[in-house]
Each structure stands twice: as C-alpha cells, then as structure tokens.
Short mmCIF file of C-alpha atoms in Angstrom, two decimals:
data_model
loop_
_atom_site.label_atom_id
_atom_site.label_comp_id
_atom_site.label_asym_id
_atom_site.label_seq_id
_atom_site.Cartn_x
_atom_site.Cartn_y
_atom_site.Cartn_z
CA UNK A 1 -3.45 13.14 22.66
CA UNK A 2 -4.68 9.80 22.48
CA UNK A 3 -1.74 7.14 20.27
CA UNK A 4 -2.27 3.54 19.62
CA UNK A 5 0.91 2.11 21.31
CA UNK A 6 1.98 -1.35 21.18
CA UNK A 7 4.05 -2.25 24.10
CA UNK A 8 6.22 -4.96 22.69
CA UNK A 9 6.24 -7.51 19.91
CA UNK A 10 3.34 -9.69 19.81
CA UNK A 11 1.16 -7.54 22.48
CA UNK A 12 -1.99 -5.92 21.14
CA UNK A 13 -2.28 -2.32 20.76
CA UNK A 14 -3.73 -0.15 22.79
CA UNK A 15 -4.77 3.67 22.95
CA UNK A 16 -2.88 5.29 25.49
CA UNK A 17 -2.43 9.08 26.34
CA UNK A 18 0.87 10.34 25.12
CA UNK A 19 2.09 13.56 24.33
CA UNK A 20 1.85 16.31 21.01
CA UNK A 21 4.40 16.02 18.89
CA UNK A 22 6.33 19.92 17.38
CA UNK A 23 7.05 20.01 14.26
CA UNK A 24 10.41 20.18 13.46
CA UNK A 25 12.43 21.99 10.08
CA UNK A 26 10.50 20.87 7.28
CA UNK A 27 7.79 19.08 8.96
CA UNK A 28 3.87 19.86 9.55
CA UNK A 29 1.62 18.64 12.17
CA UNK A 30 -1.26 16.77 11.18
CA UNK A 31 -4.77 16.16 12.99
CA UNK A 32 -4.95 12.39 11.67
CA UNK A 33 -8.45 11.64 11.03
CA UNK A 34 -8.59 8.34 9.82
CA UNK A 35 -5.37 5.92 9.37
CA UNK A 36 -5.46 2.47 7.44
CA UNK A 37 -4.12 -0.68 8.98
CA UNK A 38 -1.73 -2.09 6.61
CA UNK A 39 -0.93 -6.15 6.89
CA UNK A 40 2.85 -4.62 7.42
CA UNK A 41 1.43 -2.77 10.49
CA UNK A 42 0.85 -6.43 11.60
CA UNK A 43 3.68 -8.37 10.59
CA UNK A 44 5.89 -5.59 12.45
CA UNK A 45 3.83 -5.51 15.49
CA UNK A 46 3.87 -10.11 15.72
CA UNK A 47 7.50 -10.13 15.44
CA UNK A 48 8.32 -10.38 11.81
CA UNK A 49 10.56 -7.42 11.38
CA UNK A 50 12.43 -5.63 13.73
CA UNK A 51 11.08 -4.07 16.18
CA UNK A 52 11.12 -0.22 15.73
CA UNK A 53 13.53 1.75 17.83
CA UNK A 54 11.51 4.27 19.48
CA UNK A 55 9.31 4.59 22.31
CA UNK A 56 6.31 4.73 22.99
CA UNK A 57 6.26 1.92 19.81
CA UNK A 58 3.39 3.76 17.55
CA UNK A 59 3.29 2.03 14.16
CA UNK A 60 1.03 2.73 11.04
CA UNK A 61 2.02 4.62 7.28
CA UNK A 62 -1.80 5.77 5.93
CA UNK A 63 -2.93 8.70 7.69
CA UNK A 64 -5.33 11.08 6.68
CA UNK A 65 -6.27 14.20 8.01
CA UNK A 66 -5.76 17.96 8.38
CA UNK A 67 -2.60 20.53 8.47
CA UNK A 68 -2.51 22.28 11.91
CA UNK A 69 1.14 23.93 11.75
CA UNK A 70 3.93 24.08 10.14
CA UNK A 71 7.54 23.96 11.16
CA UNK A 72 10.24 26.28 9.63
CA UNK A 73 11.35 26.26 6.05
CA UNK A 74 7.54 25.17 4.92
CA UNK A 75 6.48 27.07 2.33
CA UNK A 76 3.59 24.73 0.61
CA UNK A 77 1.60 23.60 3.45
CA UNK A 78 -0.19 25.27 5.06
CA UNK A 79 -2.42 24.82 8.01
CA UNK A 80 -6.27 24.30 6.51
CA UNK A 81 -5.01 21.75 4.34
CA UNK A 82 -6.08 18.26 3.61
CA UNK A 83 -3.35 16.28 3.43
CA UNK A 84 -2.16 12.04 3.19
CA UNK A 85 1.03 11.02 4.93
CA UNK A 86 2.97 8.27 3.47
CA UNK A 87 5.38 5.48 4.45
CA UNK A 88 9.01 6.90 3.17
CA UNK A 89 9.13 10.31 4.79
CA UNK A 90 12.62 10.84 3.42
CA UNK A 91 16.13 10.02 2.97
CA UNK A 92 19.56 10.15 4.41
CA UNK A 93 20.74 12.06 1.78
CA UNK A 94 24.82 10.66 2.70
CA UNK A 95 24.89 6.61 1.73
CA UNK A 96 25.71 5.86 -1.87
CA UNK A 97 22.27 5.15 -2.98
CA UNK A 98 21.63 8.78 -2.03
CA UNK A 99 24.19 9.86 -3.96
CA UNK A 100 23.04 9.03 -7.37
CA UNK A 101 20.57 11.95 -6.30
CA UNK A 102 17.74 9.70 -7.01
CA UNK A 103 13.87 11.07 -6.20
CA UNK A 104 13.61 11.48 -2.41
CA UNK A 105 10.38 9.19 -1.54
CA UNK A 106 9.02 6.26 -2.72
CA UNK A 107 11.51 3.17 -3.72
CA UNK A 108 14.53 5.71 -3.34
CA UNK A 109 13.98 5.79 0.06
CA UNK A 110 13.65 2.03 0.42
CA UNK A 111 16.90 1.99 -1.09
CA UNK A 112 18.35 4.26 1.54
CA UNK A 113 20.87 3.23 4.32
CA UNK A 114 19.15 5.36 6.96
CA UNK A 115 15.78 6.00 5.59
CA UNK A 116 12.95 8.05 7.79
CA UNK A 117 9.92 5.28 7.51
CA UNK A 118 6.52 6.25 9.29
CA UNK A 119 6.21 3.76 11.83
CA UNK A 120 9.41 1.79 11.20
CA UNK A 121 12.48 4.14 12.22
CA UNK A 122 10.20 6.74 13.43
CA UNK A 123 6.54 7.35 15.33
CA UNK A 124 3.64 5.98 12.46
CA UNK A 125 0.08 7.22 11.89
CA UNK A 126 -2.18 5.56 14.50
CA UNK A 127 -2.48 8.54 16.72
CA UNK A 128 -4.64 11.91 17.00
CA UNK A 129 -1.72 13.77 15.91
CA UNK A 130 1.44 13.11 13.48
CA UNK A 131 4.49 15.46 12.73
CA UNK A 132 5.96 14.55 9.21
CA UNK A 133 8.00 15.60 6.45
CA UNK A 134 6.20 18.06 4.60
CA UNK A 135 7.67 16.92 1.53
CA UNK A 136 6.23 13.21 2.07
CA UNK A 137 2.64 14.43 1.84
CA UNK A 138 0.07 14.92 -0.78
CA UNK A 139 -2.69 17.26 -1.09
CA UNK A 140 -6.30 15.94 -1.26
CA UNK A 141 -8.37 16.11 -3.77
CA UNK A 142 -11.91 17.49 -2.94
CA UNK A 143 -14.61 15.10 -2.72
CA UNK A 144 -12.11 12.29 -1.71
CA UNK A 145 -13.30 11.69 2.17
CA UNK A 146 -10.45 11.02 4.77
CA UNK A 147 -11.74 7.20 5.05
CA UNK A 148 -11.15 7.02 1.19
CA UNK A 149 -8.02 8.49 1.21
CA UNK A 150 -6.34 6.54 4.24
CA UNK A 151 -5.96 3.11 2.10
CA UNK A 152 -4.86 5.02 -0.78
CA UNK A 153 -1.91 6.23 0.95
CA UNK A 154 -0.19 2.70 0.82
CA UNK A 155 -2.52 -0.44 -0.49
CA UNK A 156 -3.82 2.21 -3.58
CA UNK A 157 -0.54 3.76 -3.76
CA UNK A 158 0.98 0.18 -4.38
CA UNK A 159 -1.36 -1.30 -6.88
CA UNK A 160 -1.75 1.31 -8.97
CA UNK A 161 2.54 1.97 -8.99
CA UNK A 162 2.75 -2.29 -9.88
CA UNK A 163 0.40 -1.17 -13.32
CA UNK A 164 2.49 1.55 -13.98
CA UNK A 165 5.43 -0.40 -13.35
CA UNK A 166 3.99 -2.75 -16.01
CA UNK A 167 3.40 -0.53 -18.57
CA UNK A 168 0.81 -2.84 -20.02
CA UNK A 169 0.00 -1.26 -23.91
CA UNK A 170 -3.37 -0.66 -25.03
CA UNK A 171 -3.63 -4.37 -26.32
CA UNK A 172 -2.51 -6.16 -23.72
CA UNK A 173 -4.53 -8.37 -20.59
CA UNK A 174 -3.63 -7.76 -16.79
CA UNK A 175 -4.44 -10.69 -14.16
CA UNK A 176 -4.30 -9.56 -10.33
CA UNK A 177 -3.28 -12.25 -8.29
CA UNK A 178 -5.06 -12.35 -4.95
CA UNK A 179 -8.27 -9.75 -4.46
CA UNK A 180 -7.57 -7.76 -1.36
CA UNK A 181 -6.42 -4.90 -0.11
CA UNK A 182 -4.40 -4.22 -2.86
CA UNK A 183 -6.18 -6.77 -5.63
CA UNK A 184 -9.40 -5.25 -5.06
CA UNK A 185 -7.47 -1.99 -5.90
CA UNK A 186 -5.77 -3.20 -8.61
CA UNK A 187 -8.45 -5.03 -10.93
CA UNK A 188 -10.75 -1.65 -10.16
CA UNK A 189 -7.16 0.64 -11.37
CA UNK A 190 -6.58 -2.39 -14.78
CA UNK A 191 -10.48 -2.11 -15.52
CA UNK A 192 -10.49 1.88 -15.18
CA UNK A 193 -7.91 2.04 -18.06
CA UNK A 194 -9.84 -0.18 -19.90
CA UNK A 195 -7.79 -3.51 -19.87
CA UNK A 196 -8.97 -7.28 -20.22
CA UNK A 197 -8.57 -8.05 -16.70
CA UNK A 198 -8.50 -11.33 -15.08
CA UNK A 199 -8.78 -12.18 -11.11
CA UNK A 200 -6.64 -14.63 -9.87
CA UNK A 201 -8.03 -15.89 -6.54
CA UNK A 202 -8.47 -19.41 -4.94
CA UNK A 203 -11.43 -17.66 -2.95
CA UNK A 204 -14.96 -19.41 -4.49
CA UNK A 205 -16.65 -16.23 -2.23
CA UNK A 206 -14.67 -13.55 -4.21
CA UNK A 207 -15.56 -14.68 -7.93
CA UNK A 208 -18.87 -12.35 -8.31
CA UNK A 209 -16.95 -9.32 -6.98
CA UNK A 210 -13.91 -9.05 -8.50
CA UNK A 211 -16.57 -9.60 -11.73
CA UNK A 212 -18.35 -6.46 -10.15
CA UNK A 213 -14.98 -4.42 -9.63
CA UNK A 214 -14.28 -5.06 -13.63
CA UNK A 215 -12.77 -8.62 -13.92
CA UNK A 216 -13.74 -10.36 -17.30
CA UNK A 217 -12.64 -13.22 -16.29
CA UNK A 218 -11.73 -15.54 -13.15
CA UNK A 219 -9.48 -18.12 -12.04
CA UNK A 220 -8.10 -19.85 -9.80
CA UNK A 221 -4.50 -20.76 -10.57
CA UNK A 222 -1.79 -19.91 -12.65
CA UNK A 223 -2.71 -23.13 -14.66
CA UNK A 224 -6.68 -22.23 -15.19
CA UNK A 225 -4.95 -18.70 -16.56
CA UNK A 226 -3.24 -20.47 -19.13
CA UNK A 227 -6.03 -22.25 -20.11
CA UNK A 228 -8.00 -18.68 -20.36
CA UNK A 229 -5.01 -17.33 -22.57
CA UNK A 230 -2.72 -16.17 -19.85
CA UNK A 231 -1.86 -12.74 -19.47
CA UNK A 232 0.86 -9.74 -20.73
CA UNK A 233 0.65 -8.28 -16.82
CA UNK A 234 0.06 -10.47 -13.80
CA UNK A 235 0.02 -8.27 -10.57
CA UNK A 236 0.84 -9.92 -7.46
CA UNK A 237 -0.78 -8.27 -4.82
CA UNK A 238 -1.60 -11.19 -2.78
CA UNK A 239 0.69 -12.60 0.29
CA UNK A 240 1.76 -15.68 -1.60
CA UNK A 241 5.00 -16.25 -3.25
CA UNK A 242 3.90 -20.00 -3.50
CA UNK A 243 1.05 -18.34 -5.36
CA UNK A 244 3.12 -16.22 -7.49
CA UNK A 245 5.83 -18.76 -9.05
CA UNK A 246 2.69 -20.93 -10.01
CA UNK A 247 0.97 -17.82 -11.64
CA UNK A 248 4.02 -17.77 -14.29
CA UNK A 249 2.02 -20.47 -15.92
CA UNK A 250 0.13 -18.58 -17.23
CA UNK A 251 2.29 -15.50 -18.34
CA UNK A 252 2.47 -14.49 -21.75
CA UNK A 253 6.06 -14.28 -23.92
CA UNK A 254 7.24 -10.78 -23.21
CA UNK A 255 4.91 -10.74 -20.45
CA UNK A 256 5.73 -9.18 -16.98
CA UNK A 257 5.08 -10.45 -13.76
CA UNK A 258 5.13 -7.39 -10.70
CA UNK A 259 5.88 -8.17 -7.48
CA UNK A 260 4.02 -5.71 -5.39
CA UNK A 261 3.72 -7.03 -1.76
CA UNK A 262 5.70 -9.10 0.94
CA UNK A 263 5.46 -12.45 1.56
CA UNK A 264 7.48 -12.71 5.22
CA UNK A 265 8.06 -16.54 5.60
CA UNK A 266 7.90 -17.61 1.40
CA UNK A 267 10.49 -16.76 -1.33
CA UNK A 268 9.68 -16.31 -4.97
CA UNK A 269 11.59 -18.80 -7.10
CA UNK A 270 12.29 -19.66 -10.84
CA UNK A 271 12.89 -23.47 -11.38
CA UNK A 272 15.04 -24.71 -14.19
CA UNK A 273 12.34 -26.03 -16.33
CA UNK A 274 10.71 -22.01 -16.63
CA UNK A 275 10.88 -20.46 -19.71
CA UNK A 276 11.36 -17.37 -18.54
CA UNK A 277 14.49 -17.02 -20.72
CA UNK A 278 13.20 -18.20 -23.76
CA UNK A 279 10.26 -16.03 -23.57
CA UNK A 280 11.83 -12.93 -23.04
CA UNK A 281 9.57 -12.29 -19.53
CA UNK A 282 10.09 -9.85 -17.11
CA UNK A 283 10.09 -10.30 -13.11
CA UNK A 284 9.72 -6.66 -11.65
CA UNK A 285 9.63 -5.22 -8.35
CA UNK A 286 7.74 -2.21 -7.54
CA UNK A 287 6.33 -0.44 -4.51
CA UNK A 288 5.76 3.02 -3.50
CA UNK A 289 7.10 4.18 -7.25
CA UNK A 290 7.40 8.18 -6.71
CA UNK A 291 4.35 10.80 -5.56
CA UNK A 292 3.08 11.03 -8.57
CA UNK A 293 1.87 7.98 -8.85
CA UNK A 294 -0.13 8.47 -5.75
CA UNK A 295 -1.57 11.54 -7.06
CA UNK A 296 -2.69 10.05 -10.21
CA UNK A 297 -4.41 7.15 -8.00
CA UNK A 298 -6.22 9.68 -5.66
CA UNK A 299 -7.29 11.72 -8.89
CA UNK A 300 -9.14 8.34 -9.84
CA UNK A 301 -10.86 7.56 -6.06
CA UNK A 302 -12.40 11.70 -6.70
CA UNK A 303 -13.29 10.36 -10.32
CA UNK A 304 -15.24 7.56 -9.27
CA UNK A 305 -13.48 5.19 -10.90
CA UNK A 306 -12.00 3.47 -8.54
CA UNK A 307 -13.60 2.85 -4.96
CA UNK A 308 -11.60 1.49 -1.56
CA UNK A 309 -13.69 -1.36 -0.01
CA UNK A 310 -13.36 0.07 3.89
CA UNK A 311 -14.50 -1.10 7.15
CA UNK A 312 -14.18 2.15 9.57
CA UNK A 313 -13.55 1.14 13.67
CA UNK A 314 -13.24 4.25 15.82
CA UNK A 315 -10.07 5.09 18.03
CA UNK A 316 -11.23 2.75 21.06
CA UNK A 317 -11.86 -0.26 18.92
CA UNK A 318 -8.05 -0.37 17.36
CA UNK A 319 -7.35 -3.48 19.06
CA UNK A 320 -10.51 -5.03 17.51
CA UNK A 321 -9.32 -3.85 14.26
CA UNK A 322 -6.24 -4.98 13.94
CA UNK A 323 -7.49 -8.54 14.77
CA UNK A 324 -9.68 -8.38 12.01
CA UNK A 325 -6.71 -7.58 9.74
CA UNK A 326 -4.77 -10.22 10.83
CA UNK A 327 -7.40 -12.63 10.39
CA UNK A 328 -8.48 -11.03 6.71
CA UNK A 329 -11.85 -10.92 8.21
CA UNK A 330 -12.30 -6.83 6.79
CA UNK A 331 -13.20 -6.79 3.00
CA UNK A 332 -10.66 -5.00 2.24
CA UNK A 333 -9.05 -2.47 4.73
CA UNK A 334 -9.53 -1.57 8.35
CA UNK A 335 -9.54 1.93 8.73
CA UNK A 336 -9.37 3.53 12.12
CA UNK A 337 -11.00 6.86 12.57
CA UNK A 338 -9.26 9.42 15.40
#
C-alpha cells in the first residue's frame, strides 16, 4: 500500500510503498479514503514534539474511510462500514489516571501514562490503509462525504467539545478567537445553536466570512471586544496564546475563556492587574471531550448546519499539502484523498 512517510524531523513527506497492516484483538482495518492534515501533523513532523517511536514514521489522526476486516473480539464493526478514526485510540488501562476508571478516549487518554495516539506512539492516518482500535471509531452518518468527515475527526471534534465545554446558556454571547481550521468550525457550531457570536481575528480578508459562517459581529482584539460588550464564551481556537491573554479584555464576569488548541513556542499567562478573581471567570481546557461529542458534531455536518471549508490534494500531492498547511495558505483544512 502506498503511506505518507516522513523520514526524519524536518524532512518532507513522501508516499512510499510499505506494507498492510493485520488487525490485531480489538482492532479493524480501514481503507482510508481521505485524511485531514492537522497543524499538529506539522509541528510533530518540524521538530516540535518528539519524534514518534516507530518506523516507517507515518503521522496523521483524521482518517476517513471504509471497514475492510475486523480483528477478534469485534463485535460492532463490521466490514461495509463507514467509519472516522480519531487521535486517542485508547488507554493503558494500569497508571493512576487509569485507575479512576475514567472514559477510555478523548481527554482520558491524554491523561494517560502510556496512551495509544494515532500518529504519535503509534502508525497515523496518512496511508491507504489503517488498523485501529475499534472502540476509537465512529460510525458515519449518511450523506456526510469522506472529505467532510476527515476534518471533523479532530479540528470539528475540538471546536465543537470547547462549546460544550463552555456550556454557554441560552442568553449568553460566544467570541471565537482566530477563524481557521477550528474558528471557522466553531463560529458555524456557536451560530447553529443560535448564539450572538463574535469573530475575533486580526485578518482584514476574513471579516465578510466569518459574517457569512454566522458572526454578528467582528473584531479585532480583545480590546475592540470590550468595546462591542465582550463576551460570556471566548473560544480560542487560534495558535496564539499572545492572542488569548489579550482576548480576556474583553471577557464578561462569570465568563469563560476555553483553551482549545496548542500554541508550541507561547504560554498563556494571567498578570496581576486581571480581574479574573474578582470576576468570578473561568480559564478551561478542553480537547477531544469524549465520542459523543464527535457524534453530535458529525450529526450537524449531515444537517447542514455546519460545513468544513476543505481543500482536497490527492495521495501524490501530500508533500504539496502539507506546505500549504504550514504556510495557512488552505482556507481551512488540507485534506488528502487515498
């Protein structure tokens, strides 16, 4: 089968022949049709995080495709079904974080000691054919294509767990901060469940859409959001932690600021003059939050309301494509079809 393989950190990828995986107890093989690139794909491949472990090095956590085996002990797969792979595969199941018998996938798993990561501690996505947990995956729902699904699986996943993590009430306003991969995601996911939303972006070229993916309003700072009327919910889903301290400007008392991305060379900070304390806000972490939550999000992509911005590169243009991530050149996810 054909695998995008990077040979070491900082070299680009490249589509080399390498062999079938079997699936093992309680995984299922997938024919990958279309995988997203994720900016982590990036930052692991340039020599931000470790390098993974294993070789040949395939990376990637947003696959999409179809069920062509099973390995023992799976009962629900089957092969025929269309499936998305995501980044936590599964747990240790021995370290102490395991034993507070938490769920298995999702922020559990970050949580773990040993955890089994798609592209991290073991093979990722970008290749024709992927053995995985079965547990890790999620059905499709019909009329949701494999190129819609792939971003889902982690950028859609992540925005839409950040709202939920918010638990904005039916009052309340929600500014995403940065409209990307995830922000374009995540003012479509505010506006679907009919919140005030605000963009936050410092882009000029990104004020008409996020107005056309359901923004009411948009700034460019966490100072012009004040002077809007701030916000209950601001949703980081930018790169910027520079970005993010300045947005608490504009955050409401009792409001809640989610941290929903990685910011590799920044750090988020509170300075003593804040009011944090005094207005009873919230600083919140959230990630992959539990399958359900990706579920509900692919429910919404098969409702229409909510639509992935995707630029589709086949299999022998990967290197291409992951360029284009790196530079933010695709509006707003590269998706690789194999």
């Amino acid at each position: 089968m054909k695998a995008a393989v990077v040979a070491e950190p900082g070299a680009a990828w490249e589509l080399r022949d390498v062999p079938v995986p079997e699936p093992g107890p309680g995984q299922v093989l997938i024919r990958v049709r279309a995988s997203g690139i994720c900016h982590n794909d990036v930052w692991l491949t340039d020599g931000h995080f470790p390098f993974p472990p294993f070789e040949p090095v395939v990376v990637g956590h947003e696959a999409a495709g179809d069920v062509v085996a099973v390995g023992p002990g799976v009962t629900h797969r089957r092969p025929g079904d269309r499936v998305g792979a995501t980044w936590v595969q599964g747990t240790c199941g021995r370290c102490d974080y395991c034993a507070l018998n938490l769920p298995l996938t999702g922020q559990s798993g970050m949580n773990c000691a040993a955890p089994v990561m798609s592209g991290l501690t073991v093979p990722g996505h970008h290749a024709e054919y992927i053995a995985v947990l079965a547990d890790s995956t999620v059905l499709l729902p019909d009329g949701v294509s494999y190129e819609q699904a792939a971003p889902m699986l982690c950028a859609g996943y992540t925005s839409w767990s950040a709202l939920r993590a918010a638990d904005p009430k039916p009052h309340e306003r929600v500014a995403v901060l940065g409209i990307g991969g995830l922000g374009h995601l995540a003012v479509q996911f505010s506006h679907a469940c009919g919140f005030d939303t605000v963009a936050i972006t410092r882009s000029p070229d990104k004020h008409d859409l996020a107005r056309r993916l359901g923004a009411s309003t948009v700034v460019s700072d966490g100072a012009e959001l004040a002077a809007a009327g701030g916000a209950d919910v601001v949703l980081v889903t930018g790169t910027s932690y520079e970005a993010a301290t300045d947005a608490l400007q504009g955050l409401r008392p009792n409001g809640r600021l989610v941290l929903a991305t990685i910011d590799p060379e920044g750090s988020f900070s509170i300075g003593p003059s804040s009011p944090v304390w005094a207005q009873r806000q919230q600083i919140i972490g959230a990630t992959h939050n539990g399958l359900e939550h990706l579920t509900e999000a692919l429910r919404m992509v098969a409702e229409g309301k909510v639509n992935p911005m995707i630029e589709v590169f086949p299999k022998e243009r990967i290197a291409e494509a992951v360029a284009s991530a790196a530079k933010s050149e695709v509006r707003f996810r590269a998706v690789v079809a194999y």
